[in-house]
PDB file of C-alpha atoms in Angstrom:
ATOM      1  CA  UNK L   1    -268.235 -14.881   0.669  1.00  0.00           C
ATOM      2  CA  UNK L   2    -271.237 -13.238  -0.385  1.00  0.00           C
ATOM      3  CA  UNK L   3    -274.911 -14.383  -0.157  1.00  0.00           C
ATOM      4  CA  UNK L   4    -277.164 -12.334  -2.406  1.00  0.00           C
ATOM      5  CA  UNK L   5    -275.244  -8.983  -2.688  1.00  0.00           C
ATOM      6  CA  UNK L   6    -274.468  -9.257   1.184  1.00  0.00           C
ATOM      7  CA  UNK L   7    -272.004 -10.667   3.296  1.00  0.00           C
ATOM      8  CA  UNK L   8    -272.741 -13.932   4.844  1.00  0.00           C
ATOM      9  CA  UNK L   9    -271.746 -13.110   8.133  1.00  0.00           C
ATOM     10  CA  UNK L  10    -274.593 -10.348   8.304  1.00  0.00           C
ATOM     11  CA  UNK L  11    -277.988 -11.087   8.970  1.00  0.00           C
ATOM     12  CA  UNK L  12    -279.019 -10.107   5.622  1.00  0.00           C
ATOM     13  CA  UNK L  13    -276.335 -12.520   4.054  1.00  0.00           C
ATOM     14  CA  UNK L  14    -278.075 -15.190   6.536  1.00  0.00           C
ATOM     15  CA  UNK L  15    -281.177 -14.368   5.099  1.00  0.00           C
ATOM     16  CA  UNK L  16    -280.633 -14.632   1.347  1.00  0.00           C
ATOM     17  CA  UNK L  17    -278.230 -18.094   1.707  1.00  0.00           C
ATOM     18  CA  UNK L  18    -281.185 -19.438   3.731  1.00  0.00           C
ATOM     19  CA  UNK L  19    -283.708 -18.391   0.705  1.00  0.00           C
ATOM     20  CA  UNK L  20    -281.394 -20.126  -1.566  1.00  0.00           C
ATOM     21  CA  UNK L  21    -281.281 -22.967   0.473  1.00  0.00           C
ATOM     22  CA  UNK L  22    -284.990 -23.503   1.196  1.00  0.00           C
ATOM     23  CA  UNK L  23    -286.206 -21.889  -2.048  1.00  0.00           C
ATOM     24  CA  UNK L  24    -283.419 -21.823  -4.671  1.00  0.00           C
ATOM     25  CA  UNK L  25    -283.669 -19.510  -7.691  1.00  0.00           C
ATOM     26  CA  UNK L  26    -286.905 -17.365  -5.666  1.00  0.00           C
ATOM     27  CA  UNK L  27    -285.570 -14.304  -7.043  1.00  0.00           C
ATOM     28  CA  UNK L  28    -283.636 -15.358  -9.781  1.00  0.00           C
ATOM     29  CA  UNK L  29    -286.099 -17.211 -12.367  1.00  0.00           C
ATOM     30  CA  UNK L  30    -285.876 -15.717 -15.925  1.00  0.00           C
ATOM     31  CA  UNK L  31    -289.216 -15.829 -18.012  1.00  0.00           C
ATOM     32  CA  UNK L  32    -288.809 -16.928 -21.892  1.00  0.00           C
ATOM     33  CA  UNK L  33    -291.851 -16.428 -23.922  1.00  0.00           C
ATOM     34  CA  UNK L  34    -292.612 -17.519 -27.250  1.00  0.00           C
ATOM     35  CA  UNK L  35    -295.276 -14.835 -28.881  1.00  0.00           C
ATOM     36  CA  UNK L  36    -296.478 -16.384 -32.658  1.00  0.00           C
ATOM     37  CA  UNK L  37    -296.975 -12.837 -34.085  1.00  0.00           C
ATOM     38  CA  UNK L  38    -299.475 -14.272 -36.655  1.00  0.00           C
ATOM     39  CA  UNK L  39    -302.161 -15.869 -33.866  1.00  0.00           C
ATOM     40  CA  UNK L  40    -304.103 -12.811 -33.425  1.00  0.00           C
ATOM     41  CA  UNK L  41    -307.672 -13.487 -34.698  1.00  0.00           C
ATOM     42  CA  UNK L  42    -307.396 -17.414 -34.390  1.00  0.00           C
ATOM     43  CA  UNK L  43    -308.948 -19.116 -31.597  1.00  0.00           C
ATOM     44  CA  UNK L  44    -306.877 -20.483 -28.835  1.00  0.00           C
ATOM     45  CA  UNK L  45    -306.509 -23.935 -29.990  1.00  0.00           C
ATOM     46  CA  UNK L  46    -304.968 -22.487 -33.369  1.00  0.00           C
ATOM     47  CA  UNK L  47    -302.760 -20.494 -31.817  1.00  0.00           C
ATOM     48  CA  UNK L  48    -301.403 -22.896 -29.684  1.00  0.00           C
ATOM     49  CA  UNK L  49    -300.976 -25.323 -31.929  1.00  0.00           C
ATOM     50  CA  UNK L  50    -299.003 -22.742 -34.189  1.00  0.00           C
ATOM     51  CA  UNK L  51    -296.183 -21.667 -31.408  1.00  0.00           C
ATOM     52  CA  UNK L  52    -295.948 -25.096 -29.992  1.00  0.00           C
ATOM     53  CA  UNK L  53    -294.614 -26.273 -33.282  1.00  0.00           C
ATOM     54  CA  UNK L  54    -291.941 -23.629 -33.763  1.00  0.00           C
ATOM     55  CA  UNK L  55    -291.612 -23.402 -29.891  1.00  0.00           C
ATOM     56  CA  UNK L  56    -290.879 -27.132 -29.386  1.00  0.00           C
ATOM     57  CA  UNK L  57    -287.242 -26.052 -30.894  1.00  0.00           C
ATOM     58  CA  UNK L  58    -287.055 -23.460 -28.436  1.00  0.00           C
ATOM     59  CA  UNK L  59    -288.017 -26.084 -25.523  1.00  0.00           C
ATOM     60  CA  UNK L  60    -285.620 -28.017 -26.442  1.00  0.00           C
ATOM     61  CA  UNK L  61    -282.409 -25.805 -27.055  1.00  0.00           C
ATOM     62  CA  UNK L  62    -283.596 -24.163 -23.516  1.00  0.00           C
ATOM     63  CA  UNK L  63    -283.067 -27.611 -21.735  1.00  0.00           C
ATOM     64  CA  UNK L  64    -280.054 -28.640 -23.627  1.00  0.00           C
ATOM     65  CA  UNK L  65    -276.441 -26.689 -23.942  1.00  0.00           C
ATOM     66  CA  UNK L  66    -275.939 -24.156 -24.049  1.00  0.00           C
ATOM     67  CA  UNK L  67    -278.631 -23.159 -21.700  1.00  0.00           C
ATOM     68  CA  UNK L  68    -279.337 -26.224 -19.360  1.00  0.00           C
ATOM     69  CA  UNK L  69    -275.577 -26.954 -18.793  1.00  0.00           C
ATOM     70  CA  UNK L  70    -274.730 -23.468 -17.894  1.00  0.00           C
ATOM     71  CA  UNK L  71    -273.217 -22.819 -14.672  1.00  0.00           C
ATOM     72  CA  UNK L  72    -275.305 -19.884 -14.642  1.00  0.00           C
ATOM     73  CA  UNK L  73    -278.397 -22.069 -14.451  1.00  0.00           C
ATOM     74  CA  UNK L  74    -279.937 -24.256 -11.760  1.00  0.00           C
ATOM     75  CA  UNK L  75    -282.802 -25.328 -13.702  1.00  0.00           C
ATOM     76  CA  UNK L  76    -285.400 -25.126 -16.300  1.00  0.00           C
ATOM     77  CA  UNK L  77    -288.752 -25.521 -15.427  1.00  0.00           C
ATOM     78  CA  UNK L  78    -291.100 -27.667 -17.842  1.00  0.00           C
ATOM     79  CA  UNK L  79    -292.976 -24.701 -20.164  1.00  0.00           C
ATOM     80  CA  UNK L  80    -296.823 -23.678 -19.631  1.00  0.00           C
ATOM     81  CA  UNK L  81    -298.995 -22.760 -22.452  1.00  0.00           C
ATOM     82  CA  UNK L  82    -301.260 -19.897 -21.937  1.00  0.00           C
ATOM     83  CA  UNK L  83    -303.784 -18.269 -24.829  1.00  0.00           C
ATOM     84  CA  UNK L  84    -301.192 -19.151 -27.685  1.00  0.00           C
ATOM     85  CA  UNK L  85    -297.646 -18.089 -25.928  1.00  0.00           C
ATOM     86  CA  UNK L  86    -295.887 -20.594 -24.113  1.00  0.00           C
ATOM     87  CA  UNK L  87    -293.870 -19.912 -21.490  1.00  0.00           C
ATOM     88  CA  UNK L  88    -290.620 -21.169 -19.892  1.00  0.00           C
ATOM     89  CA  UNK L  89    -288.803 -20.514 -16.147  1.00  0.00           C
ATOM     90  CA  UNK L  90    -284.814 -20.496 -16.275  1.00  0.00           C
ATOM     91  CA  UNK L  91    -283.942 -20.641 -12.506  1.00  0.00           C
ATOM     92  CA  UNK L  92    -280.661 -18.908 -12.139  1.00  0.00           C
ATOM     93  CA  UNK L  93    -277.837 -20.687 -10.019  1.00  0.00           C
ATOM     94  CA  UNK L  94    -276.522 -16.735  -9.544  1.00  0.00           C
ATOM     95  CA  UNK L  95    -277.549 -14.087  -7.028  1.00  0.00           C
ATOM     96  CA  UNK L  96    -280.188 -11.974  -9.573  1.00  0.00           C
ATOM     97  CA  UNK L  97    -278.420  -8.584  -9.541  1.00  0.00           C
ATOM     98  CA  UNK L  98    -274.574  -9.811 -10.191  1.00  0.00           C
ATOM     99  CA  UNK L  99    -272.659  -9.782 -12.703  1.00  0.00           C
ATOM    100  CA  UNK L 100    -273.370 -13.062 -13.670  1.00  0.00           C
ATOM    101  CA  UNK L 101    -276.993 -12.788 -13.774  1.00  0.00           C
ATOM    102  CA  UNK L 102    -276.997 -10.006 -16.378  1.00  0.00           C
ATOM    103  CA  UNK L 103    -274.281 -12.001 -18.656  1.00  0.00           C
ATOM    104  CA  UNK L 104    -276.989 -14.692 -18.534  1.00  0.00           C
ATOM    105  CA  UNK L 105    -279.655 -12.529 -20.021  1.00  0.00           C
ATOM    106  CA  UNK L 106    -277.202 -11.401 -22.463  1.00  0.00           C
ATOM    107  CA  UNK L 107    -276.645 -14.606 -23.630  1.00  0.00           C
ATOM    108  CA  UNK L 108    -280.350 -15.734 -23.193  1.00  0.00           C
ATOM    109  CA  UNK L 109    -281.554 -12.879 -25.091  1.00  0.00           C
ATOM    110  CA  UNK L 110    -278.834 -13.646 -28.140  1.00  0.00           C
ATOM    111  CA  UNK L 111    -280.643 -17.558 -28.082  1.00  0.00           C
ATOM    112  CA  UNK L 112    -284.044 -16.157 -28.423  1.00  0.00           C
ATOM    113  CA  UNK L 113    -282.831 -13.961 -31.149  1.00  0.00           C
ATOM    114  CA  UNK L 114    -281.187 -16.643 -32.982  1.00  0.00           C
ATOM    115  CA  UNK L 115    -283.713 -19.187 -32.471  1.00  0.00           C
ATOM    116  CA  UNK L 116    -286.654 -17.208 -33.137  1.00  0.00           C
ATOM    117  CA  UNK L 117    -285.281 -15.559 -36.603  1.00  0.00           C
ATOM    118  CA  UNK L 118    -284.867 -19.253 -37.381  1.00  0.00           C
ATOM    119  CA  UNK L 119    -288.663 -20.410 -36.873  1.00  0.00           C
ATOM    120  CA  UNK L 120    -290.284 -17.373 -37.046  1.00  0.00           C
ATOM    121  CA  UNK L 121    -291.418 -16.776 -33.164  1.00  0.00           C
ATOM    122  CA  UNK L 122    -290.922 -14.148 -31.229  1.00  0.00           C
ATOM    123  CA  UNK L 123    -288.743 -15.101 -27.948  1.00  0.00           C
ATOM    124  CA  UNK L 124    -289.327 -12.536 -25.332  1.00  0.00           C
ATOM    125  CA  UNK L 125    -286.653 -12.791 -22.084  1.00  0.00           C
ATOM    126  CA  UNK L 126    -288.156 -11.631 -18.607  1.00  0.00           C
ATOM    127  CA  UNK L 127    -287.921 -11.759 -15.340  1.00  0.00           C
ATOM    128  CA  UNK L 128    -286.762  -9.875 -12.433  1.00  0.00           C
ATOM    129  CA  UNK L 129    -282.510  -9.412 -13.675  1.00  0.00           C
ATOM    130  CA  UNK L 130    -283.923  -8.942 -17.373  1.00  0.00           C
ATOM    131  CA  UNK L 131    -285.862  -5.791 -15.649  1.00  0.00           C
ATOM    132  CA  UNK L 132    -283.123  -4.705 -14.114  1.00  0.00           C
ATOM    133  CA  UNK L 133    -281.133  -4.906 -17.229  1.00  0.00           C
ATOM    134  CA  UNK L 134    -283.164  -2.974 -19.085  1.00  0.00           C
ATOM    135  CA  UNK L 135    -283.483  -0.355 -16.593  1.00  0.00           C
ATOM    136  CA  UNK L 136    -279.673   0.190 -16.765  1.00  0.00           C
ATOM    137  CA  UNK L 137    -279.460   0.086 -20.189  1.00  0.00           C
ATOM    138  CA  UNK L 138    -282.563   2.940 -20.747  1.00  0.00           C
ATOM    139  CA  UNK L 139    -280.861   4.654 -18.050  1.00  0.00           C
ATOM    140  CA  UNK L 140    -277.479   4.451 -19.648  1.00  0.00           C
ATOM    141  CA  UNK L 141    -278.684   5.680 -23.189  1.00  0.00           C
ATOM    142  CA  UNK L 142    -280.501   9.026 -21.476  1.00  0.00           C
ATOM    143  CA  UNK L 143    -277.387   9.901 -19.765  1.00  0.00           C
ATOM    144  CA  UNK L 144    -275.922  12.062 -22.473  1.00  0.00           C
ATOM    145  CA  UNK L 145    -279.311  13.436 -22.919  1.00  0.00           C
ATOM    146  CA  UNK L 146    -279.731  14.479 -19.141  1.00  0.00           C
ATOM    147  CA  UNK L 147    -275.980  15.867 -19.115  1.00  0.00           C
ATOM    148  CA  UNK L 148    -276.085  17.893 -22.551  1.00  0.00           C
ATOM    149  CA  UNK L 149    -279.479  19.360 -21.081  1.00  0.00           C
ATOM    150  CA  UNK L 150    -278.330  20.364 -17.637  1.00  0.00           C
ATOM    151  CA  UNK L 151    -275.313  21.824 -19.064  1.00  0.00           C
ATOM    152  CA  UNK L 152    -277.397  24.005 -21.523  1.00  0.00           C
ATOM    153  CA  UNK L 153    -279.273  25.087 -19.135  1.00  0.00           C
ATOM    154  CA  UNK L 154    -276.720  26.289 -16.933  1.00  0.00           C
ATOM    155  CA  UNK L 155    -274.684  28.056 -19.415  1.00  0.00           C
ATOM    156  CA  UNK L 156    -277.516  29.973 -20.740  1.00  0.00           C
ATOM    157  CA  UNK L 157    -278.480  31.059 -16.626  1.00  0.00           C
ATOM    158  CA  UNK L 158    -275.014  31.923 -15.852  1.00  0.00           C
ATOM    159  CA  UNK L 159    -274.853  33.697 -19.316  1.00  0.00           C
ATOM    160  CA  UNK L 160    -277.785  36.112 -18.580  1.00  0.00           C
ATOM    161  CA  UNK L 161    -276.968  36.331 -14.579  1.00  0.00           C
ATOM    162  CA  UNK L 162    -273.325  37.052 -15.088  1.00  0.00           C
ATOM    163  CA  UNK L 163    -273.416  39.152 -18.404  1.00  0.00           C
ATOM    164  CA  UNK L 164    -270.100  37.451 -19.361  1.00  0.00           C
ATOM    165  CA  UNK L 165    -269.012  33.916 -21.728  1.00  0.00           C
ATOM    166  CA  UNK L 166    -265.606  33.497 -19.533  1.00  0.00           C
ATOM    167  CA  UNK L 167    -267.498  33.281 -16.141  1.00  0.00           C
ATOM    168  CA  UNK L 168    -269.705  31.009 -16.950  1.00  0.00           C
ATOM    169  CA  UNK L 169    -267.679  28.486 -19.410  1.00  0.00           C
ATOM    170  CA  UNK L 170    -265.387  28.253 -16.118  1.00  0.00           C
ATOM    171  CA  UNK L 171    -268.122  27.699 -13.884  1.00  0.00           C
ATOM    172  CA  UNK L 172    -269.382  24.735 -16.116  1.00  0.00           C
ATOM    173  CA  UNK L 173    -265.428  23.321 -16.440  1.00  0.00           C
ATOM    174  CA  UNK L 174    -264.872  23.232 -12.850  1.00  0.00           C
ATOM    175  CA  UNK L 175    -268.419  21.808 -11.759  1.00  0.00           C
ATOM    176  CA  UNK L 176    -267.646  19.060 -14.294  1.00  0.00           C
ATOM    177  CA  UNK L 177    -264.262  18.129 -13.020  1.00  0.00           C
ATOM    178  CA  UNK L 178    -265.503  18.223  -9.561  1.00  0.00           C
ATOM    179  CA  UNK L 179    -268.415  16.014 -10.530  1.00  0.00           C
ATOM    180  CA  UNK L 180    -266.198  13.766 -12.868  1.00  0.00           C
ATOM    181  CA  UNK L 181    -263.625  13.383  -9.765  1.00  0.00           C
ATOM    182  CA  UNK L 182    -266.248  12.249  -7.236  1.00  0.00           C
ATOM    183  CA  UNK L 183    -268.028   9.732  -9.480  1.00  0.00           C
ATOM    184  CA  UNK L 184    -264.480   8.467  -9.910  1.00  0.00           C
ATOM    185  CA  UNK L 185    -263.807   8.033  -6.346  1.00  0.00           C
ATOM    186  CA  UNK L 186    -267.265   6.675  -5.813  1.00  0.00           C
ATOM    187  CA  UNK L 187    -267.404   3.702  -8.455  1.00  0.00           C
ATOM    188  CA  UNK L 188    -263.212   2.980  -6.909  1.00  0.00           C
ATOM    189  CA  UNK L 189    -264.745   2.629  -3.440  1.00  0.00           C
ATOM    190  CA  UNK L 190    -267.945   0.782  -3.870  1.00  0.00           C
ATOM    191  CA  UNK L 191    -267.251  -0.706  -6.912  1.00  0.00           C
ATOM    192  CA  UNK L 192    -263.722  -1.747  -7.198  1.00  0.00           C
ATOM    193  CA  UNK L 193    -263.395  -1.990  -3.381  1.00  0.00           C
ATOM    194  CA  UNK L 194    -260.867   0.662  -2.608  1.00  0.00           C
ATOM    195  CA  UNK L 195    -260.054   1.031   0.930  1.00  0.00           C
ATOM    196  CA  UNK L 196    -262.595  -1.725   1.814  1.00  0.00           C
ATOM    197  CA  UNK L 197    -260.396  -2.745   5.018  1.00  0.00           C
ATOM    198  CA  UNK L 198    -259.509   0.753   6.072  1.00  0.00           C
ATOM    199  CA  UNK L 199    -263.476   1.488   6.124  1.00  0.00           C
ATOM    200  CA  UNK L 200    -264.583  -1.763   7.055  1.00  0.00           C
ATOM    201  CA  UNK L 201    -267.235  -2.702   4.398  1.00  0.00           C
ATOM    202  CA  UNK L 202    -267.505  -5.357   1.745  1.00  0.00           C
ATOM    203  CA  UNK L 203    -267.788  -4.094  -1.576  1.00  0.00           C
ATOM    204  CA  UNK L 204    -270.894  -5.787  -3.798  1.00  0.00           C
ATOM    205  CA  UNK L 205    -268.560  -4.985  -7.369  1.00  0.00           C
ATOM    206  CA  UNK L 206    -271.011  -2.458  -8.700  1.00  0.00           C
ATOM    207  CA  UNK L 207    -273.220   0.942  -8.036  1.00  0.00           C
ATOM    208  CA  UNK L 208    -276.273   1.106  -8.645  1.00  0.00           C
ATOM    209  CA  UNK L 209    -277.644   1.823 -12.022  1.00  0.00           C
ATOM    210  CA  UNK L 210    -279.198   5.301 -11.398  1.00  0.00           C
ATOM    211  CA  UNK L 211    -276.463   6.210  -8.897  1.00  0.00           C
ATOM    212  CA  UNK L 212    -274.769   8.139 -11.536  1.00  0.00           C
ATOM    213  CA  UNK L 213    -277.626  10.366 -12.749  1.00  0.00           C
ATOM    214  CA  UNK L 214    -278.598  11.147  -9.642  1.00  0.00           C
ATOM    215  CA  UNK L 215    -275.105  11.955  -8.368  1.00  0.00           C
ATOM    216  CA  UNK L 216    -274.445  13.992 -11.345  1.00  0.00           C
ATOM    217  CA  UNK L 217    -277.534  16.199 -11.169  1.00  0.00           C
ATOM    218  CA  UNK L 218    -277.263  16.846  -7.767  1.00  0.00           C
ATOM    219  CA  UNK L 219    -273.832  17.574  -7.206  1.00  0.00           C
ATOM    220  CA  UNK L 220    -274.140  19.598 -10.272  1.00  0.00           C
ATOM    221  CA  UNK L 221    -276.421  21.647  -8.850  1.00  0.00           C
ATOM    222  CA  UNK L 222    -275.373  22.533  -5.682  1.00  0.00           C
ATOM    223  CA  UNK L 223    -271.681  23.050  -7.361  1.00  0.00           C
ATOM    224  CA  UNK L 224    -273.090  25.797  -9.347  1.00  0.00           C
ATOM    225  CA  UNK L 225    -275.038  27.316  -6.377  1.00  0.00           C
ATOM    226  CA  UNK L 226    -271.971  27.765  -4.458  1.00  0.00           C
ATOM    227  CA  UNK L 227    -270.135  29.233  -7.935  1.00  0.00           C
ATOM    228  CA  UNK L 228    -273.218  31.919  -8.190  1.00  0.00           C
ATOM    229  CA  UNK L 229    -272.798  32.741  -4.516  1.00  0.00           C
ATOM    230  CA  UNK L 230    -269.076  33.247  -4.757  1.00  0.00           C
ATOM    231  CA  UNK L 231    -269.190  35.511  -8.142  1.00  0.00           C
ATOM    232  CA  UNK L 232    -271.729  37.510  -6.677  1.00  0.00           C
ATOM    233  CA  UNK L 233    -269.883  38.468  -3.633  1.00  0.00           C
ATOM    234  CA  UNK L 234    -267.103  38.861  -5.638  1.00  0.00           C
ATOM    235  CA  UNK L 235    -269.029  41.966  -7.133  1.00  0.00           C
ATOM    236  CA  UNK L 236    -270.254  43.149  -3.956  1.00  0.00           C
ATOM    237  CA  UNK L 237    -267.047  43.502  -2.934  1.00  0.00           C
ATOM    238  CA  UNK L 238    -265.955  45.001  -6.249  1.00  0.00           C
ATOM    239  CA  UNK L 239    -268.497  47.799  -6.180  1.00  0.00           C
ATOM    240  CA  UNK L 240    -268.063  48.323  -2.705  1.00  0.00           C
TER     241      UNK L 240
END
């Protein structure tokens, strides 16, 4: 059984079930905000006035199913107005980096979009798994980017160190396979909890979100540092 993303039997499982216990949803509150894209220029009591109307749907879809009734969901705190946005706490029943926390702000984020398209407010989700989220999903989208440009940038080294297409193109093939196969055996292990018993740990079902960026570019790297230092005393040994 987990506590958190640890095991409860470890003192760091003890610590987040006792959070949860004495403080539930500390770390796992998601912020709705309702932003009335017209208020700027009015004074405050205009501009609350204005997204409270609208808003009050909002209010009361977030307390009512879907929302409310979710599993997902301990509780939703009653909303604050602030300077003409209004504000609303959604205290998650879930540990705030599983799984089920970043469904929630899936679906969250689809009710704001809904809702808000249907009044005319802008619904803005928050919080500390909405970060996270969001971080993973920038992350995600630069991947290809980062990949395409260390690749390029390795071909055209290798290219103008080696003096030759084949040497490098291999170079770059193997790296990649090498790379490819030890993300693979990474995200079995930690993710999908392969050989959890045989090395005595208990998976938490994911990686983290920049683990394969940072995996990729180093091992990458030091790949093709070995590859340079094998061609080349492949043609000392040539020449000599």
């Amino acid at each position: 059984r987990l506590q958190g993303d640890h095991p409860a039997h470890l003192r760091a499982g003890e610590g987040d079930g006792t959070q949860q216990a004495q403080f539930p949803g500390a770390l796992d509150d998601a912020q709705t905000q309702g932003v009335d894209d017209a208020e700027h220029g009015d004074d405050q009591g205009q501009a609350q006035q204005r997204v409270g109307r609208p808003f009050a749907d909002t209010q009361i879809q977030m307390q009512t199913p879907p929302v409310a009734a979710d599993d997902r969901v301990a509780t939703v705190l009653p909303p604050a107005d602030n300077n003409g946005r209004r504000t609303v706490s959604i205290v998650a029943a879930v540990p705030f980096d599983s799984a089920a926390a970043v469904d929630l702000i899936g679906d969250l984020r689809a009710i704001a979009d809904t809702t808000g398209q249907a009044n005319g407010t802008q619904i803005l989700i928050g919080g500390t798994t909405a970060e996270f989220v969001d971080l993973a999903d920038e992350m995600t989208s630069k991947l290809p980017l980062v990949i395409a440009l260390v690749l390029a940038s390795s071909l055209i080294f290798l290219i103008a160190a080696f003096r030759s297409i084949a040497l490098p193109v291999k170079a770059i093939a193997l790296n990649l396979l090498a790379t490819a196969a030890t993300l693979g055996i990474t995200i079995a292990v930690f993710q999908w909890g392969v050989g959890e018993r045989l090395l005595d740990f208990t998976s938490p079902g994911f990686v983290q979100t920049y683990l394969p960026t940072l995996v990729f570019a180093v091992l990458f790297g030091l790949s093709m540092d070995y590859e340079v230092f094998l061609i080349r005393r492949i043609r000392e040994y040539w020449l000599h």
